[in-house]
Coordinates of C-alpha atoms in Angstrom, one line a residue:
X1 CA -79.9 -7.1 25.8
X2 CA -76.4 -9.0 26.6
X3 CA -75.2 -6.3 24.3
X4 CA -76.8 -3.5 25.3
X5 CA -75.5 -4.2 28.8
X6 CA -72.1 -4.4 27.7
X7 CA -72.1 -0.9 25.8
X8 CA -74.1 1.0 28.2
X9 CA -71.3 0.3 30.8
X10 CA -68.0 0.4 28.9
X11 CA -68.6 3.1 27.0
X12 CA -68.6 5.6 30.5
X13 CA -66.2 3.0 31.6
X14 CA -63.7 3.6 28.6
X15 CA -63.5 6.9 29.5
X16 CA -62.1 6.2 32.7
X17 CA -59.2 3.4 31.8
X18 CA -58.1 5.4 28.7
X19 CA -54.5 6.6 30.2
X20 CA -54.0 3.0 32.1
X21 CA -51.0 1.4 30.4
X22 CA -49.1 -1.7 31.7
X23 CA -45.8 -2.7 29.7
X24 CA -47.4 -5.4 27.4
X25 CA -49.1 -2.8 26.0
X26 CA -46.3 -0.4 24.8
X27 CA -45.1 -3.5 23.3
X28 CA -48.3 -4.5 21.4
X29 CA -48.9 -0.6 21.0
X30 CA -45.6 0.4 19.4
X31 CA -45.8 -2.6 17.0
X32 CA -49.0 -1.6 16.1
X33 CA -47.7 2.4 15.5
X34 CA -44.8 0.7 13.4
X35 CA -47.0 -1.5 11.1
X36 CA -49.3 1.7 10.4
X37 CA -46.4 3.2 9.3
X38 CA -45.3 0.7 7.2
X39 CA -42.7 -0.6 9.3
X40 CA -43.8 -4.2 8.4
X41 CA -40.7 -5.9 9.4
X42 CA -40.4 -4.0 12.5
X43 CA -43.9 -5.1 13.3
X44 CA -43.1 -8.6 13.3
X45 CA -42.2 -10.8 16.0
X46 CA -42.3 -14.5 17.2
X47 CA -43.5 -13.6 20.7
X48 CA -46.2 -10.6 20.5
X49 CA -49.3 -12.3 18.4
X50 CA -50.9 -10.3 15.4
X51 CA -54.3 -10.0 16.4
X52 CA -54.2 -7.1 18.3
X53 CA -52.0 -5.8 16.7
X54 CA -53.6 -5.8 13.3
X55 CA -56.7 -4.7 15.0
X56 CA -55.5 -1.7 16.5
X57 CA -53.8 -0.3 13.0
X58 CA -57.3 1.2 11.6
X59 CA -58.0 3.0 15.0
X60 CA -54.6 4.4 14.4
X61 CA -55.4 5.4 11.0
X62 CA -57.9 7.2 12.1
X63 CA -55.9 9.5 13.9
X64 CA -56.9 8.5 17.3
X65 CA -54.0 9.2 19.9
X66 CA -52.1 5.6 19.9
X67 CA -53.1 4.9 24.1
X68 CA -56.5 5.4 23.3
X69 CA -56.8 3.9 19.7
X70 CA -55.3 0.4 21.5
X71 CA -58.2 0.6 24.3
X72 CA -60.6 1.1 22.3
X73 CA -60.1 -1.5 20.2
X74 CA -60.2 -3.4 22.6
X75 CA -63.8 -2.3 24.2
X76 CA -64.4 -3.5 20.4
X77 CA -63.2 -6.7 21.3
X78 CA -65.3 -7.4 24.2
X79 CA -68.6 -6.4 22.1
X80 CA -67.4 -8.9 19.6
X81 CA -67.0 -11.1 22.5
X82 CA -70.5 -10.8 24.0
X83 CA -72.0 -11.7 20.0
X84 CA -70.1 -15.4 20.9
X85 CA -71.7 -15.5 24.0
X86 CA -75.0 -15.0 22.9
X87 CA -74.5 -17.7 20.5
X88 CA -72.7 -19.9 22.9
X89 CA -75.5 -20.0 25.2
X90 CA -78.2 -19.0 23.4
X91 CA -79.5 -18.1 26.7
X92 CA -80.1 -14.1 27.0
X93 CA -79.3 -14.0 31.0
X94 CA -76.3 -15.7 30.9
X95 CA -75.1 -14.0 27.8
X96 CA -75.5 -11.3 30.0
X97 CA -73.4 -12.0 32.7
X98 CA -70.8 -13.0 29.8
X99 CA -71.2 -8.6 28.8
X100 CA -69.9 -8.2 32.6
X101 CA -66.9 -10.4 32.0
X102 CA -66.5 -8.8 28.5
X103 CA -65.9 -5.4 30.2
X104 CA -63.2 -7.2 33.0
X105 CA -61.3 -8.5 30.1
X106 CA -61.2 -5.6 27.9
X107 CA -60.6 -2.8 30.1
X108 CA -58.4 -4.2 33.1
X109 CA -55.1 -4.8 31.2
X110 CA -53.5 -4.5 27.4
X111 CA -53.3 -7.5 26.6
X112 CA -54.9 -9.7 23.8
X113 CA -56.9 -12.3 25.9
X114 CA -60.5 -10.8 25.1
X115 CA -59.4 -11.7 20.8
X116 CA -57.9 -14.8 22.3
X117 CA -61.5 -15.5 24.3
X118 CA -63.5 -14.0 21.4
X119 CA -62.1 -16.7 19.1
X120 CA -62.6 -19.4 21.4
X121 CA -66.5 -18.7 21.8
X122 CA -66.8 -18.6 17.7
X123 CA -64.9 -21.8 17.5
X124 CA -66.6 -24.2 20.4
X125 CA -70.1 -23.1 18.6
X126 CA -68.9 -24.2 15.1
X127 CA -67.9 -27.5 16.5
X128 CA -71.3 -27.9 18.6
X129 CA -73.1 -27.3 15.1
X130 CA -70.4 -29.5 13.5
X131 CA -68.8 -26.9 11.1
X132 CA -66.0 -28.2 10.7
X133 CA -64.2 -26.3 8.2
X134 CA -65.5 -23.1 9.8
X135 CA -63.8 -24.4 13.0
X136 CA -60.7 -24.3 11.8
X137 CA -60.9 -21.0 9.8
X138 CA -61.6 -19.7 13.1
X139 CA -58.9 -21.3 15.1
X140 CA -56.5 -20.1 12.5
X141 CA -57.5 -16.7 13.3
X142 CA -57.4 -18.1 17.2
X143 CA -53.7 -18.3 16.9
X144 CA -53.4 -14.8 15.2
X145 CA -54.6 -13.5 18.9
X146 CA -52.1 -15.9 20.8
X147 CA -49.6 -18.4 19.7
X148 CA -51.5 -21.1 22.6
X149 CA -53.9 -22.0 19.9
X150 CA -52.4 -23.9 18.2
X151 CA -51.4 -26.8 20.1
X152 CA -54.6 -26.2 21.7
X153 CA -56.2 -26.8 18.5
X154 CA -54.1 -29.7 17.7
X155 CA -55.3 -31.3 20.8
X156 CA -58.9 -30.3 21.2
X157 CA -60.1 -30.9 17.7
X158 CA -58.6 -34.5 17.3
X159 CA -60.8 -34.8 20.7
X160 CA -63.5 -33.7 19.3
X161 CA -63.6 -35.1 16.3
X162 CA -63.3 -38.7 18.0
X163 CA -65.9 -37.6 20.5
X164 CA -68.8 -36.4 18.0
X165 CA -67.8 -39.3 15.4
X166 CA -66.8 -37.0 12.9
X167 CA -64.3 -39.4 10.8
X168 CA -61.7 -38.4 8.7
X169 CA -63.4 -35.8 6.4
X170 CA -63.9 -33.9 9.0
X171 CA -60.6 -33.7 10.1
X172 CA -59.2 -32.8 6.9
X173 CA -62.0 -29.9 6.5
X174 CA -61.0 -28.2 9.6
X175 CA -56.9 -28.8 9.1
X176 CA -57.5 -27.0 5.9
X177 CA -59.3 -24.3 7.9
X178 CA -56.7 -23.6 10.2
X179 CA -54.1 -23.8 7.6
X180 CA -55.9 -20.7 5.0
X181 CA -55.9 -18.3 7.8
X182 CA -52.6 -19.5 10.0
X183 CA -50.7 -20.7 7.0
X184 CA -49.4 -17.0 5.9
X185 CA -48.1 -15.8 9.6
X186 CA -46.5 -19.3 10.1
X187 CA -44.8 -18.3 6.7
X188 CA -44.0 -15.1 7.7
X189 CA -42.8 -15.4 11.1
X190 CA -40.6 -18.4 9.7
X191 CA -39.3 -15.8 6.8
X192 CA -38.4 -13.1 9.1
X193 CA -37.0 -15.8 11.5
X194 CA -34.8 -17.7 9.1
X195 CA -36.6 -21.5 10.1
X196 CA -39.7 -23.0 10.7
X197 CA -41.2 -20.8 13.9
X198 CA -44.8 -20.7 15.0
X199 CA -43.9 -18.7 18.3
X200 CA -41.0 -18.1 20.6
X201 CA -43.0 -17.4 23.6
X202 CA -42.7 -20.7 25.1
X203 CA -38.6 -20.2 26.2
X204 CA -39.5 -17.3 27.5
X205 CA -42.4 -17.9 29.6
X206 CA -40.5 -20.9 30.8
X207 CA -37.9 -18.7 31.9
X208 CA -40.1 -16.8 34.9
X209 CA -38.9 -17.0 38.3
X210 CA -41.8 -18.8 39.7
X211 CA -41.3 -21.9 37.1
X212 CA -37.6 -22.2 36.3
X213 CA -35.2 -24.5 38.5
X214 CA -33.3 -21.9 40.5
X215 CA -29.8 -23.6 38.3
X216 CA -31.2 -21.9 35.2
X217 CA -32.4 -18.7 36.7
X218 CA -29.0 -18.5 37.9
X219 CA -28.2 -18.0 34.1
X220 CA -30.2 -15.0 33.2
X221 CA -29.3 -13.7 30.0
X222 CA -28.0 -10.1 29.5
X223 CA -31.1 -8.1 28.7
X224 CA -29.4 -4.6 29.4
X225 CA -27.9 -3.8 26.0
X226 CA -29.2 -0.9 23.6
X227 CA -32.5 -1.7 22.3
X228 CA -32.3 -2.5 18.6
X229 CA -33.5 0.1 15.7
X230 CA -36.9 1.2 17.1
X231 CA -37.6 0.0 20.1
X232 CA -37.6 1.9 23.0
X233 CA -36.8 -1.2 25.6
X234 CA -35.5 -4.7 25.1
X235 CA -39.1 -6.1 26.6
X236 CA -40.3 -5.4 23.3
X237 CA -37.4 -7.7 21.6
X238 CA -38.1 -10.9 23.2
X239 CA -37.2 -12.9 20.4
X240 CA -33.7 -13.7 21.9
X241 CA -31.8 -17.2 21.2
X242 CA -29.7 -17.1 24.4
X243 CA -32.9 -17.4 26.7
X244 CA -31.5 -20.8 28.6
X245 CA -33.9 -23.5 28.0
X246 CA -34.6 -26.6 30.0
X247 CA -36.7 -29.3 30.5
X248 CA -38.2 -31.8 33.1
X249 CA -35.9 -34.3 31.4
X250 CA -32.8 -32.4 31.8
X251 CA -32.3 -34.6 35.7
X252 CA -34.3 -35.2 38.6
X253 CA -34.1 -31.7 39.8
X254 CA -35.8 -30.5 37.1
X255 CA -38.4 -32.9 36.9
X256 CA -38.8 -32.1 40.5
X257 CA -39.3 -28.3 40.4
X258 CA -42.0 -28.9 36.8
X259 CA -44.2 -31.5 39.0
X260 CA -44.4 -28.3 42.0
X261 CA -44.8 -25.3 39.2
X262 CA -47.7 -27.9 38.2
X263 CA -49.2 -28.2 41.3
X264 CA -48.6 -25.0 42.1
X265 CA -50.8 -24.0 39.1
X266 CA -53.1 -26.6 39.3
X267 CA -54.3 -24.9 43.0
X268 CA -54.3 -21.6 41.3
X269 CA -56.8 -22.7 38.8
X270 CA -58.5 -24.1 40.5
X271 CA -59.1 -21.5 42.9
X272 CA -59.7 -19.4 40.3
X273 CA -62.4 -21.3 38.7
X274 CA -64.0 -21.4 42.3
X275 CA -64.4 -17.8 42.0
X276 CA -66.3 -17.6 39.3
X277 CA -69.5 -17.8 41.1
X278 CA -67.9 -17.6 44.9
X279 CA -70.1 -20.7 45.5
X280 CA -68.5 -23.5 44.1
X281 CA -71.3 -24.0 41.7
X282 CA -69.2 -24.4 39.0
X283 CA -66.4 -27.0 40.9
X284 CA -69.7 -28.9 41.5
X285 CA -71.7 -29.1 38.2
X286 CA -68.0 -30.2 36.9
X287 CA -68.1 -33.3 38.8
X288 CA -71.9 -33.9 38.1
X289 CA -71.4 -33.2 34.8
X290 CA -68.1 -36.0 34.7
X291 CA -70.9 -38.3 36.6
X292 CA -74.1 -37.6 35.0
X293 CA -74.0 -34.9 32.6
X294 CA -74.8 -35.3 28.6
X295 CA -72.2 -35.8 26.2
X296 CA -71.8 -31.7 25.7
X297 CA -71.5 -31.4 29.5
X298 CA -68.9 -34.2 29.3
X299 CA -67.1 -32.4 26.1
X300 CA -67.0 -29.1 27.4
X301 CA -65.0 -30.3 30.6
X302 CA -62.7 -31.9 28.5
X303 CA -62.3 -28.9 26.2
X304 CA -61.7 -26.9 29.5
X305 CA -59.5 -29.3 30.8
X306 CA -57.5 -29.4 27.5
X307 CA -57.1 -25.8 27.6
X308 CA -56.2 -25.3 30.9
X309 CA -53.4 -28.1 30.9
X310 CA -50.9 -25.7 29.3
X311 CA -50.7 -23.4 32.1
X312 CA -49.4 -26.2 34.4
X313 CA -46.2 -26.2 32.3
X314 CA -45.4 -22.6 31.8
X315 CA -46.0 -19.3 34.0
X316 CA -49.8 -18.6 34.5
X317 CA -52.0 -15.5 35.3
X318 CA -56.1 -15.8 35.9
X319 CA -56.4 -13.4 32.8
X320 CA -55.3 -16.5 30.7
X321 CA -58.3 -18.7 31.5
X322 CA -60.9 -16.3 32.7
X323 CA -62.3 -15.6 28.8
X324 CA -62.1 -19.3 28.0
X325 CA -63.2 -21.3 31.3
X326 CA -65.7 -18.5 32.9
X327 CA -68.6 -19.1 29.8
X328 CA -67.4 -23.2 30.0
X329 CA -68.1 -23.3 33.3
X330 CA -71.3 -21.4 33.3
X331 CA -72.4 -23.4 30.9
X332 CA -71.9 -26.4 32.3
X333 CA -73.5 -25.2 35.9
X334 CA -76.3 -24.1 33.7
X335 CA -76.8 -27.7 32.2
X336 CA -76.4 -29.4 35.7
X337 CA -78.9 -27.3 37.6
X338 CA -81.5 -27.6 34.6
X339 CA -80.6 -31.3 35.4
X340 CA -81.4 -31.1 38.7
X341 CA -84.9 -29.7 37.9
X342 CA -84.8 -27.6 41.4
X343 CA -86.5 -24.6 40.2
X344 CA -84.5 -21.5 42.0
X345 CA -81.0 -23.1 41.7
X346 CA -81.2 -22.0 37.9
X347 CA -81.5 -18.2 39.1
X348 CA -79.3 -19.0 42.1
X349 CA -76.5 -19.7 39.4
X350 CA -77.0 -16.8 37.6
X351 CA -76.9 -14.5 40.4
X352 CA -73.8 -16.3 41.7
X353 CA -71.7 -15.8 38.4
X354 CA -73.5 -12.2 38.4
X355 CA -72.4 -11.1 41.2
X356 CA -68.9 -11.8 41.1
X357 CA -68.5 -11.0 37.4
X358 CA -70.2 -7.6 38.6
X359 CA -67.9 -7.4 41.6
X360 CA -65.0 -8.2 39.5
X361 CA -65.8 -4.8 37.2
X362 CA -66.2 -2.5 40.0
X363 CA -62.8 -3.3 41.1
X364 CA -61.4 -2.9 37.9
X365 CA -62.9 0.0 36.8
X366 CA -62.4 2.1 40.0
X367 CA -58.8 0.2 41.2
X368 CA -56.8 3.1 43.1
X369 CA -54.7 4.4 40.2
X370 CA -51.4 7.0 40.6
X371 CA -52.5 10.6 40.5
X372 CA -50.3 11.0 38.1
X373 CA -50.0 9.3 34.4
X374 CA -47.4 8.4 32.8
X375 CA -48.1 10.9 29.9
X376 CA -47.8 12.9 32.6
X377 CA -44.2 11.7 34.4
X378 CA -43.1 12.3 30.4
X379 CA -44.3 15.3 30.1
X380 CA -42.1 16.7 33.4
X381 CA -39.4 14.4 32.8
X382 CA -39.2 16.3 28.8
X383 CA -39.7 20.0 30.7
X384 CA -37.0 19.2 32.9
X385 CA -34.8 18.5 29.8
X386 CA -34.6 14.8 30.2
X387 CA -34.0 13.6 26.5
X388 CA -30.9 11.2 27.1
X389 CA -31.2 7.5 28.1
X390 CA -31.6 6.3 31.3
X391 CA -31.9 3.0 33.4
X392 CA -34.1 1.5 36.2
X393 CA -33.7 -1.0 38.7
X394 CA -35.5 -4.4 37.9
X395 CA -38.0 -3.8 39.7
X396 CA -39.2 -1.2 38.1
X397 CA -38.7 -1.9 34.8
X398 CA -42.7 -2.0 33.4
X399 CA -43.1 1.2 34.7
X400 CA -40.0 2.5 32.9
X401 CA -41.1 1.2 30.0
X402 CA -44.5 3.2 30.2
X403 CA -42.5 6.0 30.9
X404 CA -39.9 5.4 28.0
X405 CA -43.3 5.2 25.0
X406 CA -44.3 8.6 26.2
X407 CA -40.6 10.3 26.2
X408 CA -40.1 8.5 23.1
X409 CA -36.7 7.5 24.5
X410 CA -34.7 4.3 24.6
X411 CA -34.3 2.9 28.5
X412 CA -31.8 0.8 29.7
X413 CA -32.5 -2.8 31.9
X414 CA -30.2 -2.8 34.6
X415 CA -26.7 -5.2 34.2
X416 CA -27.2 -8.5 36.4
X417 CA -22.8 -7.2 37.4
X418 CA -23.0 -6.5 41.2
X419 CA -19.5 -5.0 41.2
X420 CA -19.9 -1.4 41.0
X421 CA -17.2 -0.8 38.3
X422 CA -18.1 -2.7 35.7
X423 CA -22.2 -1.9 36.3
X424 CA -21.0 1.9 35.8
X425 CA -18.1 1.0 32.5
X426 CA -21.3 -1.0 30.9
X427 CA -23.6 1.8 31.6
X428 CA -21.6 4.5 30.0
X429 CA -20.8 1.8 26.9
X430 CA -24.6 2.3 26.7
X431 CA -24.4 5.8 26.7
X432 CA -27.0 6.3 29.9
X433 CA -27.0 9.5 31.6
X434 CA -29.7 9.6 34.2
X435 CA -31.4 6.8 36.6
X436 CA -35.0 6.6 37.3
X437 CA -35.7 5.0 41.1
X438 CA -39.1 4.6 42.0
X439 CA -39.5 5.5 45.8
X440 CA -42.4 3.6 47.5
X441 CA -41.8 3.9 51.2
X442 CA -43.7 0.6 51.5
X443 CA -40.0 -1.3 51.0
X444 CA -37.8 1.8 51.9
X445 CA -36.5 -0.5 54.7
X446 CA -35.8 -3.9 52.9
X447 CA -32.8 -5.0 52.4
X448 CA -34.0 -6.1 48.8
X449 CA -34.9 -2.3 48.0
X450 CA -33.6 -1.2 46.1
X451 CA -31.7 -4.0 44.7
X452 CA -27.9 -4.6 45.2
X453 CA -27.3 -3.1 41.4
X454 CA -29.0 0.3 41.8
X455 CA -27.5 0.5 45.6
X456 CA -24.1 -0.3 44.5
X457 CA -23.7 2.3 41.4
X458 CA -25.6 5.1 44.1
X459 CA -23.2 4.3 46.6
X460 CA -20.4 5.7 44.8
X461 CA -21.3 9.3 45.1
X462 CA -21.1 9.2 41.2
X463 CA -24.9 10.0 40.9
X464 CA -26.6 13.1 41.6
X465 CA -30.2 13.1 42.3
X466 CA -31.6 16.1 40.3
X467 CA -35.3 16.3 41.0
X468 CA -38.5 14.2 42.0
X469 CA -41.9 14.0 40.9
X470 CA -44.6 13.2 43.3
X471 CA -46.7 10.1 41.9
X472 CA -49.1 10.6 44.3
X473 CA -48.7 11.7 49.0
X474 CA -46.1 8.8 49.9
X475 CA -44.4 7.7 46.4
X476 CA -42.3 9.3 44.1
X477 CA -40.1 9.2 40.9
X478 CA -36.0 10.0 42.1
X479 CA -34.3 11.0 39.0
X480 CA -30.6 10.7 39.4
X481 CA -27.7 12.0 36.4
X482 CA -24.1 10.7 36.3
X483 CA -21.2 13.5 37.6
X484 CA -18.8 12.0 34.8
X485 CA -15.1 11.8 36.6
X486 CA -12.9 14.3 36.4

C-alpha cells in the first residue's frame, strides 16, 4: 500500500514539477549530460556527489529531454525510498506516511537528499538485523549520494557497534563494506585531484554568509572569471583552492561566531523536527525515549543526534535532515506511544505526522511558480538574438544559471570591484555583452537593490536596456547590452 500511495500521487504530480529547476540542479544535470557523453573527467568533481549523477545517465540514454530525465529519476528515488521505509518500520501506516515525505523530497528541489535518505533507511535496518558487512556496502554507496556520510559513518557505526556488542569482527566486516563500494570514487576523486580528497564541500559550505566570521567573508574569492571548458557558470566549478578557510581556533572571534552559527542551528533543528507532526510528539517521545525507552529507542536518538551534529558546524537547510530524522523520529514516537499503552495516541501520531507530511506536499506541488520557464526566458532571449555572454547581479545569480543551461551559454558572476572602471575593463576582459537584471518591484526601493555593482556599471550611461520579458504581472527580466565607446 505505502507504495501504491506514493505512485498514485507523483506520477500526476511529476507531471506538474517537470520544468521546475533550481541551480543545484544544472549543476548535477550538466554533469550528468557530460558523463553520458563520455566526458568522464568533466563529470568529476570533489563537491557535486555521484549518485545522482550516475543515476540520472540511463534516463538520458534513453533519450529523455535532460530536465525531465533528472526529475524523474528522482521520483525513482523516492519509490526506492518508500521500499526502506517499509522495512524500517515494518509497520504499513507509517510506511505510509513515509510515501508522503517520499514525494516532498523528490519533487520540491534537485537535489540528491532523497539517495542520501534512501541510503540511510537501507543502512539503519542492516544494523538493527546486525548485517554488518551489508551496512557498510551500503554506507559506501551512502557517500556516493553525499560526501556527509562518511564521517557520519565513521561516527555512527563505531557507536553502534559498542552499543549492540558487536566486537571487533564486526567492525572490520563493515570497514570492508564501506571501503568495496567508496574505495574507487575516493580513488578517483583523489586522481583527478592530485591528493588524497574525499570531498571539498566542507570549505565551501563553511564559506556562507550566515556561518562565516564577517573578517573572512570580507575575503570573498573572485568567482567572476570565464567558466572553465564546459561549464556554463562557475557554480558548477566549486572545487576552488582560494575559498578562505577558517576555523573556531583561529582566535576568540571565531570561536565566538561558531558557538552562535551552532546555536543558531541547533534552534533551527529543532524547530524543524517539531514540525514533523506540528504537536510536539516527536520532541516528547525523544525525551521518553532518553528516560524510558528500549535500547533501539535509545540508539535511534543517538543515531539522530549523530547525524544531525554536522549541521551545527556548517550552513544548514531542513532538506538536509528531513529524509534522515522524519522516519527516526516517527519511529521513535511510534515506540513511546505503544509504551504508553493509551490506545488512540497510536493513531493520534499517525495522523499528526500525516497531516503535516500531507500538508507539506500540497505546498510543494502547487507552490506559486513564474508563468514563465526558464526554457522559456531561453527561448526569447535566443529569438531576440542573444547568443553572447552576459552577467547578473548576485542576487540573481541561480536564476541566471537556469537561464544560462537552456541558452547553452556561458554567464558571468558579477566582480566584487565597486569602482565602476575597473567592474566595466574586467567585464569586457570577459568578453560580456549584455546584462540580465531581474526586476521584482518588491525591492525596487531598497537601497540594497540592485546591488552597488550592477548600479554602478548602469550608472554610466554605457548600458542600453534592449528589451524585457514579463515573468509573470509585476516582475520582469531587463536585458541590458554594452554601447562600446567610441
Amino acid at each position: 500500500m505505502p507504495l501504491l500511495i506514493y505512485l498514485a500521487i507523483a506520477v500526476p504530480g511529476g507531471f506538474q514539477i517537470m520544468e521546475r529547476l533550481n541551480s543545484d540542479g544544472v549543476c548535477y544535470l550538466h554533469r550528468a549530460m557530460l558523463l553520458a557523453r563520455g566526458d568522464f573527467h568533466d563529470a568529476i568533481a570533489a563537491y557535486w556527489s555521484p549518485g545522482l549523477i550516475v543515476s540520472t545517465v540511463p534516463m538520458l540514454k534513453l533519450g529523455i529531454d535532460p530536465l525531465h530525465a533528472i526529475h524523474w529519476t528522482l521520483l525513482v528515488w523516492g519509490a526506492v525510498y518508500v521500499i526502506g521505509g517499509i522495512l524500517f518500520f515494518e509497520n504499513v501506516w507509517a510506511a505510509s506516511i513515509l510515501a508522503l515525505v517520499a514525494l516532498r523530497l523528490s519533487t520540491s528541489v534537485i537535489t540528491p537528499d532523497v539517495l542520501l535518505g534512501t541510503a540511510m533507511l537501507f543502512y539503519l535496518v542492516a544494523l538493527r538485523r546486525r548485517r554488518w558487512f551489508i551496512a557498510g556496502l551500503i554506507a559506501g554507496i551512502g557517500f556516493w549520494t553525499k560526501a556527509y556520510f562518511l564521517p557520519f559513518f565513521v561516527l555512527h557505526f563505531a557507536m553502534t557497534i559498542l552499543w549492540m556488542k558487536g566486537g571487533w569482527r564486526a567492525m572490520v566486516a563493515g570497514a570492508c563494506g564501506f571501503i568495496i563500494v567508496a574505495g574507487p570514487w575516493i580513488g578517483i576523486l583523489s586522481e583527478h585531484e592530485g591528493k588524497l580528497t574525499f570531498s571539498s564541500a566542507t570549505t565551501r559550505n563553511r564559506f556562507m554568509q550566515d556561518v562565516a566570521p564577517a573578517d573572512v567573508l570580507a575575503h570573498p574569492p573572485d568567482v567572476s572569471s570565464v567558466p572553465p571548458g564546459p561549464f556554463i557558470s562557475n557554480m558548477e566549478v566549486t572545487d576552488h583552492d582560494d575559498w578562505p578557510r577558517w576555523s573556531p581556533l583561529d582566535s576568540y572571534e571565531h570561536f565566538r561566531q561558531q558557538m552562535r552559527v551552532a546555536l543558531q542551528h541547533l534552534g533551527e533543528i529543532i524547530a524543524d523536527v517539531w514540525r514533523f507532526d506540528y504537536a510536539g510528539f516527536t520532541l516528547l517521545a525523544v525525551v521518553l525515549a532518553l528516560a524510558i525507552g528500549d535500547r533501539d529507542s535509545r540508539w535511534l536518538v543517538i543515531s539522530g543526534t549523530i547525524y544531525a551534529a554536522g549541521f551545527l558546524l556548517v550552513v544548514y537547510e531542513t532538506r538536509y535532515i528531513l529524509p534522515v530524522l522524519l522516519p527516526i523520529g516517527l519511529s521513535i514516537t511510534l515506540a513511546m506511544a505503544r509504551r504508553i499503552r493509551w490506545n488512540p495516541l497510536v493513531p493520534l501520531v499517525l495522523i499528526a505526522f500525516a497531516g503535516s507530511a500531507a500538508w507539506a506536499d500540497y505546498d510543494v506541488i502547487t507552490q506559486k511558480q513564474s508563468r514563465v520557464t526558464y526554457r522559456q526566458i531561453a527561448a526569447e532571449l535566443k529569438s531576440h538574438g542573444i547568443h553572447d555572454r552576459f552577467v547578473t547581479n548576485t542576487a540573481n545569480r541561480d536564476k541566471a544559471a537556469c537561464t544560462a543551461f537552456f541558452m547553452d551559454q556561458k554567464f558571468i558572476a558579477m566582480p566584487n570591484d565597486r569602482d565602476p572602471s575597473v567592474l566595466q575593463l574586467k567585464l569586457n576582459e570577459r568578453g560580456v555583452v549584455y546584462l540580465f537584471d531581474w526586476f521584482d518591484p518588491q525591492y525596487a526601493d531598497s537601497d540594497a537593490w540592485p546591488e552597488p555593482q550592477t548600479r554602478a556599471i548602469l550608472g554610466d550611461g554605457m548600458w542600453i536596456e534592449q528589451f524585457r520579458i514579463r515573468l509573470d504581472s509585476k516582475r520582469s527580466l531587463v536585458v541590458y547590452k554594452h554601447r562600446p565607446s567610441a
